[in-house]
GROMACS .gro file of C-alpha atoms in nm:
model
  442
    1ASP     CA    1  -0.011   0.027   0.062
    2ALA     CA    2   0.146   0.361  -0.033
    3SER     CA    3  -0.064   0.726   0.005
    4ARG     CA    4  -0.208   0.892  -0.280
    5MET     CA    5  -0.221   1.229  -0.390
    6LYS     CA    6  -0.521   1.316  -0.550
    7PHE     CA    7  -0.544   1.660  -0.818
    8SER     CA    8  -0.592   1.809  -1.111
    9THR     CA    9  -0.355   2.068  -1.202
   10LEU     CA   10  -0.071   2.054  -1.247
   11THR     CA   11   0.020   2.386  -1.085
   12LYS     CA   12   0.307   2.410  -0.795
   13PRO     CA   13   0.051   2.496  -0.520
   14ASP     CA   14  -0.255   2.252  -0.628
   15LEU     CA   15   0.074   1.984  -0.580
   16ILE     CA   16   0.166   2.117  -0.234
   17GLU     CA   17  -0.221   2.127  -0.127
   18SER     CA   18  -0.300   1.759  -0.284
   19TYR     CA   19   0.045   1.667  -0.122
   20GLU     CA   20  -0.060   1.797   0.224
   21HIS     CA   21  -0.412   1.583   0.262
   22LYS     CA   22  -0.292   1.305   0.131
   23SER     CA   23  -0.477   0.970   0.157
   24LYS     CA   24  -0.321   0.747   0.411
   25SER     CA   25  -0.371   0.490   0.130
   26LEU     CA   26  -0.510   0.341  -0.199
   27ASP     CA   27  -0.828   0.374  -0.339
   28TRP     CA   28  -0.770  -0.041  -0.422
   29GLY     CA   29  -1.129  -0.014  -0.517
   30GLN     CA   30  -1.056   0.226  -0.828
   31ALA     CA   31  -0.683   0.041  -0.928
   32ILE     CA   32  -0.832  -0.305  -0.958
   33ALA     CA   33  -1.131  -0.125  -1.162
   34GLY     CA   34  -0.862  -0.014  -1.372
   35GLU     CA   35  -0.608  -0.243  -1.429
   36THR     CA   36  -0.972  -0.542  -1.434
   37ARG     CA   37  -1.081  -0.237  -1.743
   38HIS     CA   38  -0.703  -0.362  -1.929
   39TYR     CA   39  -0.730  -0.711  -1.871
   40LEU     CA   40  -1.108  -0.752  -2.023
   41ASP     CA   41  -0.958  -0.526  -2.314
   42TRP     CA   42  -0.654  -0.754  -2.394
   43MET     CA   43  -0.860  -1.061  -2.359
   44TYR     CA   44  -1.107  -0.921  -2.545
   45GLY     CA   45  -0.895  -0.765  -2.868
   46ILE     CA   46  -0.623  -1.049  -2.870
   47ASN     CA   47  -0.917  -1.320  -2.930
   48VAL     CA   48  -1.169  -1.281  -3.129
   49SER     CA   49  -0.885  -1.036  -3.372
   50ARG     CA   50  -0.686  -1.376  -3.395
   51ALA     CA   51  -1.084  -1.558  -3.401
   52LEU     CA   52  -1.190  -1.299  -3.699
   53THR     CA   53  -0.834  -1.256  -3.920
   54LEU     CA   54  -0.770  -1.693  -3.881
   55ALA     CA   55  -1.204  -1.699  -4.017
   56MET     CA   56  -1.049  -1.467  -4.325
   57LYS     CA   57  -0.681  -1.693  -4.349
   58ASN     CA   58  -0.953  -2.043  -4.406
   59ALA     CA   59  -1.156  -1.859  -4.656
   60GLY     CA   60  -0.859  -1.781  -4.881
   61ILE     CA   61  -0.830  -1.408  -4.814
   62PHE     CA   62  -0.480  -1.288  -4.523
   63LYS     CA   63  -0.564  -0.970  -4.410
   64ILE     CA   64  -0.587  -0.882  -4.001
   65LEU     CA   65  -0.931  -0.761  -3.885
   66SER     CA   66  -0.950  -0.684  -3.580
   67SER     CA   67  -1.245  -0.647  -3.285
   68GLY     CA   68  -1.277  -0.538  -2.939
   69ARG     CA   69  -1.478  -0.512  -2.665
   70VAL     CA   70  -1.645  -0.152  -2.808
   71GLN     CA   71  -1.540  -0.196  -3.144
   72GLY     CA   72  -1.775  -0.412  -3.222
   73PRO     CA   73  -2.060  -0.172  -3.128
   74ALA     CA   74  -1.875   0.133  -3.253
   75LEU     CA   75  -1.873  -0.046  -3.612
   76LYS     CA   76  -2.198  -0.119  -3.613
   77LEU     CA   77  -2.388   0.220  -3.527
   78VAL     CA   78  -2.169   0.247  -3.855
   79VAL     CA   79  -2.286   0.018  -4.056
   80ASP     CA   80  -2.651   0.010  -3.917
   81LYS     CA   81  -2.686   0.455  -4.018
   82GLU     CA   82  -2.523   0.319  -4.399
   83LYS     CA   83  -2.797   0.051  -4.391
   84GLU     CA   84  -3.079   0.291  -4.287
   85ILE     CA   85  -2.898   0.589  -4.513
   86THR     CA   86  -2.902   0.282  -4.817
   87ALA     CA   87  -3.296   0.224  -4.694
   88PHE     CA   88  -3.394   0.571  -4.721
   89VAL     CA   89  -3.689   0.682  -5.012
   90PRO     CA   90  -3.756   1.066  -5.061
   91GLU     CA   91  -4.011   1.165  -5.135
   92LYS     CA   92  -4.134   1.452  -5.343
   93TYR     CA   93  -4.322   1.782  -5.153
   94TRP     CA   94  -4.319   2.176  -5.229
   95GLU     CA   95  -4.283   2.485  -5.042
   96ILE     CA   96  -4.469   2.879  -5.143
   97GLN     CA   97  -4.244   3.131  -5.136
   98VAL     CA   98  -4.334   3.525  -5.156
   99ASN     CA   99  -4.041   3.814  -5.102
  100ALA     CA  100  -4.218   4.098  -5.039
  101THR     CA  101  -4.195   4.476  -4.849
  102ILE     CA  102  -4.343   4.581  -4.550
  103GLY     CA  103  -4.548   4.928  -4.579
  104THR     CA  104  -4.233   5.167  -4.607
  105HIS     CA  105  -3.966   4.905  -4.519
  106PRO     CA  106  -3.721   4.831  -4.838
  107GLU     CA  107  -3.571   4.594  -4.716
  108ILE     CA  108  -3.739   4.253  -4.891
  109VAL     CA  109  -3.886   3.989  -4.552
  110GLU     CA  110  -3.939   3.587  -4.686
  111PHE     CA  111  -4.286   3.483  -4.671
  112TRP     CA  112  -4.364   3.049  -4.614
  113HIS     CA  113  -4.641   2.924  -4.705
  114GLU     CA  114  -4.812   2.859  -4.309
  115GLU     CA  115  -4.923   2.457  -4.520
  116ASN     CA  116  -4.541   2.503  -4.494
  117ALA     CA  117  -4.483   2.153  -4.674
  118PHE     CA  118  -4.718   2.052  -5.002
  119SER     CA  119  -4.728   1.678  -4.995
  120SER     CA  120  -4.924   1.794  -5.390
  121GLU     CA  121  -4.761   1.979  -5.674
  122SER     CA  122  -5.138   2.029  -5.827
  123GLU     CA  123  -5.190   2.247  -5.477
  124ALA     CA  124  -4.956   2.391  -5.446
  125LEU     CA  125  -4.938   2.535  -5.801
  126THR     CA  126  -5.330   2.592  -5.751
  127ILE     CA  127  -5.179   2.838  -5.451
  128TYR     CA  128  -4.926   2.961  -5.670
  129LYS     CA  129  -5.085   3.118  -5.937
  130LYS     CA  130  -5.369   3.234  -5.762
  131VAL     CA  131  -5.107   3.448  -5.521
  132GLN     CA  132  -4.839   3.546  -5.794
  133GLY     CA  133  -4.747   3.905  -5.787
  134LYS     CA  134  -5.084   3.975  -5.544
  135SER     CA  135  -5.012   4.162  -5.267
  136GLY     CA  136  -5.109   4.212  -4.916
  137ALA     CA  137  -5.154   4.302  -4.513
  138ILE     CA  138  -5.017   4.206  -4.205
  139THR     CA  139  -5.297   3.996  -3.968
  140GLN     CA  140  -5.049   3.885  -3.645
  141ILE     CA  141  -4.753   3.999  -3.479
  142GLN     CA  142  -4.622   3.827  -3.214
  143LYS     CA  143  -4.271   3.807  -2.998
  144ASN     CA  144  -4.211   3.539  -2.743
  145GLN     CA  145  -3.896   3.690  -2.586
  146PHE     CA  146  -3.692   3.369  -2.351
  147LEU     CA  147  -3.357   3.322  -2.158
  148GLN     CA  148  -3.057   3.124  -2.238
  149LYS     CA  149  -2.933   3.016  -1.995
  150ALA     CA  150  -2.463   3.025  -2.009
  151PRO     CA  151  -2.321   2.688  -2.116
  152THR     CA  152  -2.210   2.446  -1.888
  153PRO     CA  153  -1.868   2.349  -1.827
  154PHE     CA  154  -1.661   2.100  -2.032
  155ASP     CA  155  -1.642   1.805  -1.988
  156LEU     CA  156  -1.373   1.580  -2.259
  157THR     CA  157  -1.614   1.461  -2.493
  158THR     CA  158  -1.842   1.805  -2.459
  159LEU     CA  159  -1.445   1.986  -2.547
  160GLN     CA  160  -1.357   1.712  -2.837
  161ILE     CA  161  -1.763   1.785  -3.037
  162GLU     CA  162  -1.754   2.167  -2.895
  163ALA     CA  163  -1.350   2.215  -3.117
  164TYR     CA  164  -1.472   1.992  -3.348
  165ARG     CA  165  -1.784   2.212  -3.470
  166LEU     CA  166  -1.588   2.552  -3.434
  167PHE     CA  167  -1.201   2.418  -3.546
  168GLY     CA  168  -1.294   2.065  -3.746
  169ILE     CA  169  -1.046   1.963  -3.509
  170LYS     CA  170  -1.105   1.592  -3.503
  171PRO     CA  171  -1.132   1.404  -3.100
  172LYS     CA  172  -0.810   1.281  -3.151
  173HIS     CA  173  -0.647   1.585  -3.167
  174THR     CA  174  -0.812   1.774  -2.922
  175LEU     CA  175  -0.757   1.535  -2.612
  176GLU     CA  176  -0.313   1.547  -2.774
  177ILE     CA  177  -0.369   1.881  -2.763
  178ALA     CA  178  -0.565   1.912  -2.414
  179GLN     CA  179  -0.376   1.618  -2.268
  180GLU     CA  180  -0.034   1.808  -2.352
  181LEU     CA  181  -0.167   2.182  -2.177
  182TYR     CA  182  -0.239   1.943  -1.862
  183THR     CA  183   0.082   1.815  -1.824
  184ARG     CA  184   0.231   2.203  -1.872
  185GLY     CA  185   0.010   2.281  -1.617
  186PHE     CA  186  -0.183   2.504  -1.835
  187ILE     CA  187  -0.556   2.348  -1.738
  188SER     CA  188  -0.740   2.123  -1.556
  189TYR     CA  189  -0.708   1.693  -1.670
  190PRO     CA  190  -0.872   1.659  -1.955
  191ARG     CA  191  -1.025   1.367  -1.931
  192THR     CA  192  -1.306   1.380  -1.699
  193SER     CA  193  -1.689   1.328  -1.681
  194SER     CA  194  -1.757   1.644  -1.522
  195GLN     CA  195  -1.997   1.926  -1.561
  196LYS     CA  196  -1.885   2.024  -1.167
  197LEU     CA  197  -1.745   2.325  -1.080
  198PRO     CA  198  -1.668   2.294  -0.674
  199PRO     CA  199  -1.587   2.648  -0.489
  200GLU     CA  200  -1.243   2.455  -0.381
  201ILE     CA  201  -1.048   2.514  -0.744
  202LYS     CA  202  -1.075   2.891  -0.625
  203TYR     CA  203  -1.283   3.100  -0.925
  204LYS     CA  204  -1.128   3.444  -0.787
  205THR     CA  205  -0.737   3.312  -0.829
  206ILE     CA  206  -0.774   3.188  -1.156
  207MET     CA  207  -0.936   3.500  -1.283
  208ASP     CA  208  -0.723   3.724  -1.060
  209ALA     CA  209  -0.457   3.540  -1.280
  210LEU     CA  210  -0.636   3.522  -1.640
  211SER     CA  211  -0.689   3.894  -1.579
  212LYS     CA  212  -0.277   3.961  -1.631
  213ASN     CA  213  -0.314   3.876  -2.030
  214SER     CA  214  -0.501   4.131  -2.156
  215GLY     CA  215  -0.778   4.032  -2.379
  216TYR     CA  216  -0.905   3.807  -2.073
  217LYS     CA  217  -0.924   4.129  -1.813
  218GLU     CA  218  -1.260   4.373  -1.925
  219LEU     CA  219  -1.437   3.983  -2.014
  220ILE     CA  220  -1.310   3.906  -1.584
  221ALA     CA  221  -1.395   4.252  -1.468
  222LEU     CA  222  -1.821   4.147  -1.650
  223ILE     CA  223  -1.820   3.902  -1.399
  224ALA     CA  224  -1.666   4.038  -1.028
  225LYS     CA  225  -1.960   4.290  -1.092
  226GLY     CA  226  -2.136   3.948  -0.999
  227PRO     CA  227  -2.205   3.669  -0.737
  228MET     CA  228  -1.950   3.454  -0.869
  229ILE     CA  229  -2.209   3.159  -0.877
  230PRO     CA  230  -2.088   2.849  -1.204
  231THR     CA  231  -2.361   2.755  -1.465
  232GLU     CA  232  -2.313   2.308  -1.351
  233GLY     CA  233  -2.415   2.029  -1.604
  234LYS     CA  234  -2.549   1.721  -1.424
  235LYS     CA  235  -2.263   1.467  -1.535
  236THR     CA  236  -2.067   1.471  -1.242
  237ASP     CA  237  -1.651   1.233  -1.235
  238PRO     CA  238  -1.554   1.071  -0.898
  239ALA     CA  239  -1.272   1.139  -1.023
  240HIS     CA  240  -1.159   1.524  -1.115
  241PRO     CA  241  -1.381   1.879  -1.178
  242ALA     CA  242  -1.466   1.949  -1.520
  243ILE     CA  243  -1.179   2.119  -1.787
  244TYR     CA  244  -1.076   2.434  -1.642
  245PRO     CA  245  -0.771   2.643  -1.770
  246THR     CA  246  -0.520   2.697  -1.409
  247GLY     CA  247  -0.478   3.107  -1.431
  248SER     CA  248  -0.118   3.027  -1.548
  249LEU     CA  249  -0.080   3.180  -1.939
  250PRO     CA  250   0.096   2.983  -2.189
  251LYS     CA  251   0.296   3.108  -2.478
  252VAL     CA  252   0.109   2.829  -2.729
  253ALA     CA  253   0.033   2.909  -3.082
  254ASP     CA  254  -0.237   2.826  -3.368
  255ARG     CA  255  -0.430   2.469  -3.277
  256GLU     CA  256  -0.287   2.487  -2.909
  257PHE     CA  257  -0.436   2.834  -2.860
  258LYS     CA  258  -0.750   2.735  -3.052
  259ILE     CA  259  -0.803   2.525  -2.759
  260TYR     CA  260  -0.653   2.706  -2.535
  261ASP     CA  261  -0.872   3.008  -2.584
  262LEU     CA  262  -1.169   2.813  -2.584
  263ILE     CA  263  -1.151   2.602  -2.294
  264VAL     CA  264  -1.116   2.997  -2.094
  265LYS     CA  265  -1.384   3.196  -2.246
  266ARG     CA  266  -1.610   2.829  -2.213
  267PHE     CA  267  -1.438   2.848  -1.815
  268LEU     CA  268  -1.526   3.264  -1.805
  269SER     CA  269  -1.921   3.147  -1.975
  270CYS     CA  270  -2.038   2.958  -1.664
  271PHE     CA  271  -1.982   3.239  -1.444
  272GLY     CA  272  -2.206   3.465  -1.720
  273THR     CA  273  -2.621   3.614  -1.677
  274ASP     CA  274  -2.916   3.481  -1.906
  275ALA     CA  275  -2.948   3.565  -2.243
  276LYS     CA  276  -3.249   3.705  -2.303
  277ARG     CA  277  -3.375   3.669  -2.695
  278GLU     CA  278  -3.675   3.752  -2.903
  279THR     CA  279  -3.828   3.607  -3.172
  280VAL     CA  280  -4.059   3.754  -3.390
  281THR     CA  281  -4.351   3.581  -3.598
  282VAL     CA  282  -4.494   3.824  -3.884
  283SER     CA  283  -4.876   3.643  -4.003
  284MET     CA  284  -4.982   3.814  -4.358
  285LYS     CA  285  -5.289   3.712  -4.585
  286ILE     CA  286  -5.266   3.716  -4.975
  287LEU     CA  287  -5.654   3.642  -5.044
  288ASP     CA  288  -5.693   3.394  -4.728
  289GLU     CA  289  -5.378   3.241  -4.802
  290PRO     CA  290  -5.153   3.236  -4.443
  291PHE     CA  291  -4.759   3.281  -4.421
  292VAL     CA  292  -4.520   3.406  -4.232
  293ALA     CA  293  -4.205   3.501  -4.099
  294LYS     CA  294  -3.946   3.467  -3.835
  295GLY     CA  295  -3.705   3.660  -3.683
  296THR     CA  296  -3.503   3.584  -3.390
  297ARG     CA  297  -3.269   3.786  -3.275
  298THR     CA  298  -3.021   3.897  -2.960
  299VAL     CA  299  -3.150   4.155  -2.697
  300GLU     CA  300  -2.950   4.106  -2.425
  301LYS     CA  301  -2.593   3.916  -2.481
  302GLY     CA  302  -2.526   3.875  -2.141
  303TRP     CA  303  -2.312   3.538  -2.148
  304HIS     CA  304  -2.279   3.565  -2.513
  305LEU     CA  305  -2.017   3.857  -2.445
  306LEU     CA  306  -1.788   3.614  -2.267
  307TYR     CA  307  -1.814   3.341  -2.491
  308ASP     CA  308  -1.733   3.518  -2.796
  309PRO     CA  309  -1.660   3.412  -3.111
  310TYR     CA  310  -1.751   3.112  -3.025
  311VAL     CA  311  -2.135   3.189  -3.012
  312LYS     CA  312  -2.279   3.108  -3.406
  313LEU     CA  313  -2.626   3.190  -3.360
  314GLU     CA  314  -2.872   3.312  -3.639
  315GLU     CA  315  -2.999   3.689  -3.529
  316GLN     CA  316  -3.282   3.758  -3.795
  317GLU     CA  317  -3.395   4.091  -3.747
  318LEU     CA  318  -3.730   4.207  -3.919
  319PRO     CA  319  -3.822   4.521  -4.051
  320THR     CA  320  -4.049   4.678  -3.728
  321VAL     CA  321  -4.356   4.620  -3.862
  322LYS     CA  322  -4.770   4.715  -3.754
  323GLU     CA  323  -5.064   4.506  -3.834
  324HIS     CA  324  -5.277   4.631  -4.173
  325ASP     CA  325  -4.955   4.745  -4.275
  326ALA     CA  326  -4.990   4.684  -4.623
  327VAL     CA  327  -4.736   4.371  -4.800
  328HIS     CA  328  -4.617   4.451  -5.139
  329ASN     CA  329  -4.550   4.093  -5.288
  330LYS     CA  330  -4.238   4.126  -5.523
  331GLU     CA  331  -4.128   3.739  -5.646
  332THR     CA  332  -4.332   3.484  -5.575
  333ILE     CA  333  -4.155   3.104  -5.574
  334LYS     CA  334  -4.204   2.795  -5.594
  335HIS     CA  335  -3.923   2.538  -5.413
  336ASP     CA  336  -3.996   2.132  -5.574
  337LYS     CA  337  -3.787   2.006  -5.252
  338GLU     CA  338  -3.791   1.591  -5.197
  339THR     CA  339  -3.666   1.488  -4.764
  340GLN     CA  340  -3.306   1.379  -4.737
  341PRO     CA  341  -3.161   1.084  -4.595
  342PRO     CA  342  -3.070   1.094  -4.222
  343ARG     CA  343  -2.750   1.196  -4.196
  344ARG     CA  344  -2.388   1.044  -4.126
  345TYR     CA  345  -2.212   1.030  -3.815
  346SER     CA  346  -1.894   1.280  -3.762
  347PRO     CA  347  -1.608   1.216  -3.564
  348ALA     CA  348  -1.756   1.430  -3.294
  349SER     CA  349  -2.185   1.231  -3.346
  350ILE     CA  350  -2.013   0.927  -3.310
  351ILE     CA  351  -1.834   0.982  -3.005
  352LYS     CA  352  -2.172   1.187  -2.880
  353GLU     CA  353  -2.366   0.860  -2.921
  354LEU     CA  354  -2.078   0.641  -2.762
  355GLU     CA  355  -2.127   0.797  -2.493
  356ARG     CA  356  -2.498   0.846  -2.488
  357ARG     CA  357  -2.535   0.456  -2.557
  358GLU     CA  358  -2.259   0.390  -2.266
  359LEU     CA  359  -2.021   0.256  -2.520
  360GLY     CA  360  -1.707   0.277  -2.340
  361THR     CA  361  -1.437   0.582  -2.220
  362LYS     CA  362  -1.419   0.953  -2.249
  363ALA     CA  363  -0.981   0.872  -2.285
  364THR     CA  364  -1.158   0.539  -2.516
  365ARG     CA  365  -1.412   0.683  -2.710
  366ALA     CA  366  -1.140   0.884  -2.964
  367SER     CA  367  -0.832   0.564  -3.020
  368ILE     CA  368  -1.116   0.333  -3.147
  369LEU     CA  369  -1.294   0.602  -3.407
  370GLU     CA  370  -0.951   0.646  -3.560
  371SER     CA  371  -0.900   0.253  -3.551
  372LEU     CA  372  -1.195   0.199  -3.707
  373TYR     CA  373  -1.004   0.417  -3.964
  374ASP     CA  374  -0.696   0.218  -3.971
  375ARG     CA  375  -0.836  -0.100  -4.003
  376ASN     CA  376  -1.064   0.012  -4.323
  377TYR     CA  377  -1.390  -0.010  -4.138
  378ILE     CA  378  -1.462   0.353  -4.223
  379LYS     CA  379  -1.396   0.574  -4.413
  380ASN     CA  380  -1.446   1.004  -4.508
  381GLU     CA  381  -1.484   1.302  -4.292
  382SER     CA  382  -1.836   1.272  -4.329
  383ILE     CA  383  -1.806   0.930  -4.179
  384GLU     CA  384  -1.905   0.648  -4.400
  385ALA     CA  385  -1.853   0.172  -4.384
  386THR     CA  386  -1.685   0.038  -4.656
  387GLU     CA  387  -1.764  -0.213  -4.812
  388LEU     CA  388  -1.501  -0.420  -4.598
  389GLY     CA  389  -1.720  -0.259  -4.262
  390MET     CA  390  -2.113  -0.400  -4.422
  391LYS     CA  391  -1.954  -0.652  -4.470
  392THR     CA  392  -1.772  -0.724  -4.107
  393ILE     CA  393  -2.103  -0.681  -3.944
  394GLU     CA  394  -2.362  -0.899  -4.169
  395THR     CA  395  -2.146  -1.219  -4.125
  396LEU     CA  396  -2.107  -1.159  -3.770
  397GLU     CA  397  -2.457  -1.067  -3.725
  398LYS     CA  398  -2.556  -1.414  -3.888
  399TYR     CA  399  -2.314  -1.590  -3.754
  400CYS     CA  400  -2.154  -1.398  -3.396
  401PRO     CA  401  -2.462  -1.134  -3.291
  402GLU     CA  402  -2.289  -1.179  -2.961
  403ILE     CA  403  -1.928  -0.977  -3.081
  404ILE     CA  404  -2.111  -0.684  -3.141
  405ASP     CA  405  -2.408  -0.646  -2.879
  406GLU     CA  406  -2.370  -0.272  -2.763
  407GLN     CA  407  -2.561  -0.519  -2.388
  408LEU     CA  408  -2.241  -0.700  -2.285
  409THR     CA  409  -2.009  -0.376  -2.306
  410ARG     CA  410  -2.192  -0.255  -2.158
  411HIS     CA  411  -2.255  -0.527  -1.909
  412PHE     CA  412  -1.915  -0.524  -1.901
  413GLU     CA  413  -1.838  -0.148  -1.829
  414ILE     CA  414  -2.189  -0.165  -1.507
  415GLU     CA  415  -1.924  -0.506  -1.305
  416MET     CA  416  -1.634  -0.259  -1.342
  417ASP     CA  417  -1.817   0.040  -1.200
  418LYS     CA  418  -1.923  -0.224  -0.909
  419ILE     CA  419  -1.521  -0.347  -0.822
  420ARG     CA  420  -1.487   0.059  -0.768
  421GLU     CA  421  -1.773   0.063  -0.517
  422LYS     CA  422  -1.596  -0.310  -0.415
  423LYS     CA  423  -2.016  -0.451  -0.431
  424PHE     CA  424  -1.753  -0.717  -0.726
  425THR     CA  425  -1.443  -0.898  -0.730
  426GLN     CA  426  -1.156  -0.894  -1.031
  427GLU     CA  427  -1.242  -1.264  -1.025
  428GLY     CA  428  -1.586  -1.282  -1.064
  429VAL     CA  429  -1.590  -1.056  -1.360
  430LEU     CA  430  -1.296  -1.167  -1.544
  431SER     CA  431  -1.483  -1.503  -1.511
  432GLU     CA  432  -1.754  -1.444  -1.680
  433ALA     CA  433  -1.599  -1.230  -1.919
  434LYS     CA  434  -1.409  -1.641  -1.962
  435ASP     CA  435  -1.654  -1.753  -2.037
  436THR     CA  436  -1.876  -1.541  -2.295
  437LEU     CA  437  -1.555  -1.543  -2.459
  438THR     CA  438  -1.499  -1.935  -2.498
  439LYS     CA  439  -1.845  -1.886  -2.614
  440ILE     CA  440  -1.765  -1.628  -2.896
  441LEU     CA  441  -1.451  -1.751  -2.981
  442THR     CA  442  -1.615  -2.155  -3.004
   0.00000   0.00000   0.00000
């Protein structure tokens, strides 16, 4: 046994404090659960991968295939999506748009027929001919204001999703960059599933340090006026808080700076006030045919100021109008459209889906995705199953569905948690896994 220090940042004060408050014993539940996961993944990986490769060899083809506890179910998700897309039959529909000016306002406003999507072209055509070139009047104006709460702090998955959305940085690379920022003492430990910022991390100390950077000084001055209580999410982690900056200011460039700045701005925005947004719906009629135009604008920026330039919201402001104002039809358009197939997963959305299904861990999901690319099971940024990926899943579904059973994978994840809580033993879990694997391999 040994004493144990617990820390989430590699800054000198945190390490000294961690040493002064070290526990007298190792957390054996956590250690054995971690070791059991290594054994499980190793047993699954070497045995199932070898069995698949030998099956190919017996068919007269030499190709190294691989699978694992999470890799199989992850590939099945992509293949199932591919089948959905292939089976999708588009349906035609029609929309009618009127571009018009209102009263004396010169700007063009887009109105859309309230029916939204006509399933019959003849019906759409009749209305199109009826309103073409005709003007109308405003019948109703509805305003609805709503508050938009500040975002929750980053856990690893939400950081990976946001970095991909904003910068196109793949989840694997986001984790690598975050790990580097952590080991150099600039941010807290990134492999966390927590969306909590406990007061023990000393918000004010961090902000005082960050305010030495001119880019953050004004933002922190805005926060200092408030009660300094962060917005938090539901997700927790027994080992670490959400990702936050330590206050140490790095000299980094390019992608490292992007990730660092994103983490700082997200941390600051958690302390921001609610933003106020307003939606305006303007209804009008042309010869009894109802049309609507919608606009949304930000009334009070609140936390948007702190998260700038990473707030990506559409601002569409309509001119100030009143009921009975004349609507001057400048152009009538009949749109011929068809329903679209489901969207393929992106590197960020597949990781979100794996988390939702409790497959893999926050630290392994990005590397599992890379393995699927490396083995030529999937391709492209908009993730598409290759022929090899499709055939592998089809064959396993037919002859050995347990390999790709996400219920089984989740079952073992729950058992690992029970080891951590000292409710299960390593021997019991590994014995069950060996029995399951023997059945699969046979």
